[in-house]
Structure formats: C-alpha cells, structure tokens
Amino acid sequence: MKEEFEFIDKQVREGKVNIKITSYYLSDIKAGLRIEVRKLSTKRKSTAEIELVWGDDNIILKKSLKKVVLENPKTKEVNAYIDNFIEYSKKKGLLKNGDT
C-alpha cells in the first residue's frame, strides 16, 4: 500500500554507521501527515524507527502520533508497520479514503 504515496530517501554514512531516512507523504502538502522510517545500521546490528508524524520537519512544529522501534528488523516487518500506520490514519480520520 505504501507504493501509492510520494516518498523521499536520504542516506548518510558516518564512519561505520549508515543512516537511511525515508519519508512517505500521506497528504498533498509536505507539512501534513507522513510516515518517517529511520534505519540505523552497523556491521552487527540494525535498528529501525517508524513514526507517524503530523507537521513540518521543524521539531517545534512536528507532532508524533505513533512510534515504534525495531531491532534487526526484516523488510516485511517494516512494511507491515507502515501499512498498520496507514490503516490507523484512516480509522482516525487523518487520511481520507480518496487519498490512497
């Protein structure tokens, strides 16, 4: 279901640590509803933080609605949480059924 939304990937490598941030925009405006997936990985361990966010990138204007952190996640797990957050958004009325 996430393939239906616009997304932006950002990737940074700092020494032995690789950070990848993917933002899925669930609304037409960038400062609206989105899902942020932050993956931090080293040779031995990886962590994924998945967050449903409302607002701008600015920390003051950003409101976290739902958040989960996974250790050594599989792609299927991450995709399941993304789909779960999209369904949660629909149930709460944050995302209209016509938007998907």
Short mmCIF file of N, CA and C in Angstrom, two decimals, residues 22-57:
data_model
loop_
_atom_site.label_atom_id
_atom_site.label_comp_id
_atom_site.label_asym_id
_atom_site.label_seq_id
_atom_site.Cartn_x
_atom_site.Cartn_y
_atom_site.Cartn_z
N THR A 22 13.62 7.51 5.21
CA THR A 22 12.62 7.51 4.14
C THR A 22 11.35 8.13 4.69
N SER A 23 10.83 9.13 3.99
CA SER A 23 9.59 9.78 4.38
C SER A 23 8.52 9.49 3.34
N TYR A 24 7.39 8.93 3.79
CA TYR A 24 6.24 8.67 2.92
C TYR A 24 5.21 9.75 3.22
N TYR A 25 4.90 10.57 2.23
CA TYR A 25 3.96 11.68 2.41
C TYR A 25 2.54 11.19 2.13
N LEU A 26 1.70 11.20 3.17
CA LEU A 26 0.34 10.70 3.06
C LEU A 26 -0.65 11.79 2.68
N SER A 27 -0.21 13.04 2.70
CA SER A 27 -1.08 14.15 2.30
C SER A 27 -0.44 14.89 1.14
N ASP A 28 -1.22 15.78 0.53
CA ASP A 28 -0.73 16.52 -0.64
C ASP A 28 0.37 17.51 -0.29
N ILE A 29 0.32 18.07 0.92
CA ILE A 29 1.34 19.05 1.32
C ILE A 29 2.42 18.37 2.15
N LYS A 30 3.65 18.84 2.01
CA LYS A 30 4.78 18.21 2.69
C LYS A 30 4.72 18.40 4.21
N ALA A 31 4.05 19.46 4.67
CA ALA A 31 3.96 19.71 6.10
C ALA A 31 2.76 19.02 6.72
N GLY A 32 2.16 18.08 6.02
CA GLY A 32 0.99 17.37 6.51
C GLY A 32 1.36 16.05 7.19
N LEU A 33 0.58 15.04 6.92
CA LEU A 33 0.75 13.72 7.53
C LEU A 33 1.78 12.91 6.74
N ARG A 34 2.69 12.27 7.47
CA ARG A 34 3.69 11.43 6.81
C ARG A 34 4.17 10.34 7.75
N ILE A 35 4.80 9.33 7.15
CA ILE A 35 5.43 8.25 7.92
C ILE A 35 6.93 8.37 7.68
N GLU A 36 7.70 8.46 8.75
CA GLU A 36 9.15 8.52 8.65
C GLU A 36 9.73 7.18 9.11
N VAL A 37 10.59 6.61 8.27
CA VAL A 37 11.29 5.37 8.60
C VAL A 37 12.76 5.70 8.67
N ARG A 38 13.35 5.58 9.87
CA ARG A 38 14.77 5.86 10.07
C ARG A 38 15.47 4.54 10.38
N LYS A 39 16.42 4.17 9.52
CA LYS A 39 17.17 2.92 9.72
C LYS A 39 18.63 3.27 10.02
N LEU A 40 19.11 2.76 11.14
CA LEU A 40 20.48 2.95 11.56
C LEU A 40 21.13 1.57 11.53
N SER A 41 22.22 1.41 10.79
CA SER A 41 22.83 0.09 10.70
C SER A 41 24.35 0.15 10.81
N THR A 42 24.88 -0.88 11.45
CA THR A 42 26.32 -1.11 11.52
C THR A 42 26.53 -2.53 10.98
N LYS A 43 27.77 -3.02 11.08
CA LYS A 43 28.03 -4.38 10.58
C LYS A 43 27.26 -5.44 11.37
N ARG A 44 27.08 -5.22 12.65
CA ARG A 44 26.49 -6.25 13.51
C ARG A 44 25.03 -6.05 13.87
N LYS A 45 24.55 -4.83 13.82
CA LYS A 45 23.22 -4.56 14.34
C LYS A 45 22.52 -3.49 13.50
N SER A 46 21.21 -3.58 13.44
CA SER A 46 20.44 -2.53 12.77
C SER A 46 19.21 -2.22 13.62
N THR A 47 18.78 -0.99 13.53
CA THR A 47 17.62 -0.53 14.26
C THR A 47 16.76 0.29 13.31
N ALA A 48 15.46 0.10 13.38
CA ALA A 48 14.53 0.88 12.56
C ALA A 48 13.55 1.58 13.49
N GLU A 49 13.35 2.86 13.23
CA GLU A 49 12.38 3.64 13.98
C GLU A 49 11.32 4.10 12.97
N ILE A 50 10.07 3.72 13.22
CA ILE A 50 8.97 4.06 12.32
C ILE A 50 8.04 4.98 13.09
N GLU A 51 7.74 6.14 12.49
CA GLU A 51 6.98 7.15 13.21
C GLU A 51 5.92 7.78 12.30
N LEU A 52 4.71 7.89 12.82
CA LEU A 52 3.63 8.61 12.14
C LEU A 52 3.68 10.04 12.64
N VAL A 53 3.89 10.98 11.73
CA VAL A 53 4.16 12.37 12.11
C VAL A 53 3.19 13.31 11.41
N TRP A 54 2.78 14.36 12.13
CA TRP A 54 1.96 15.42 11.55
C TRP A 54 2.75 16.72 11.71
N GLY A 55 2.93 17.46 10.62
CA GLY A 55 3.58 18.76 10.71
C GLY A 55 4.84 18.85 9.89
N ASP A 56 5.56 19.93 10.09
CA ASP A 56 6.76 20.26 9.34
C ASP A 56 7.96 19.48 9.86
N ASP A 57 9.10 19.58 9.16
CA ASP A 57 10.33 18.92 9.61
C ASP A 57 10.90 19.57 10.88
#
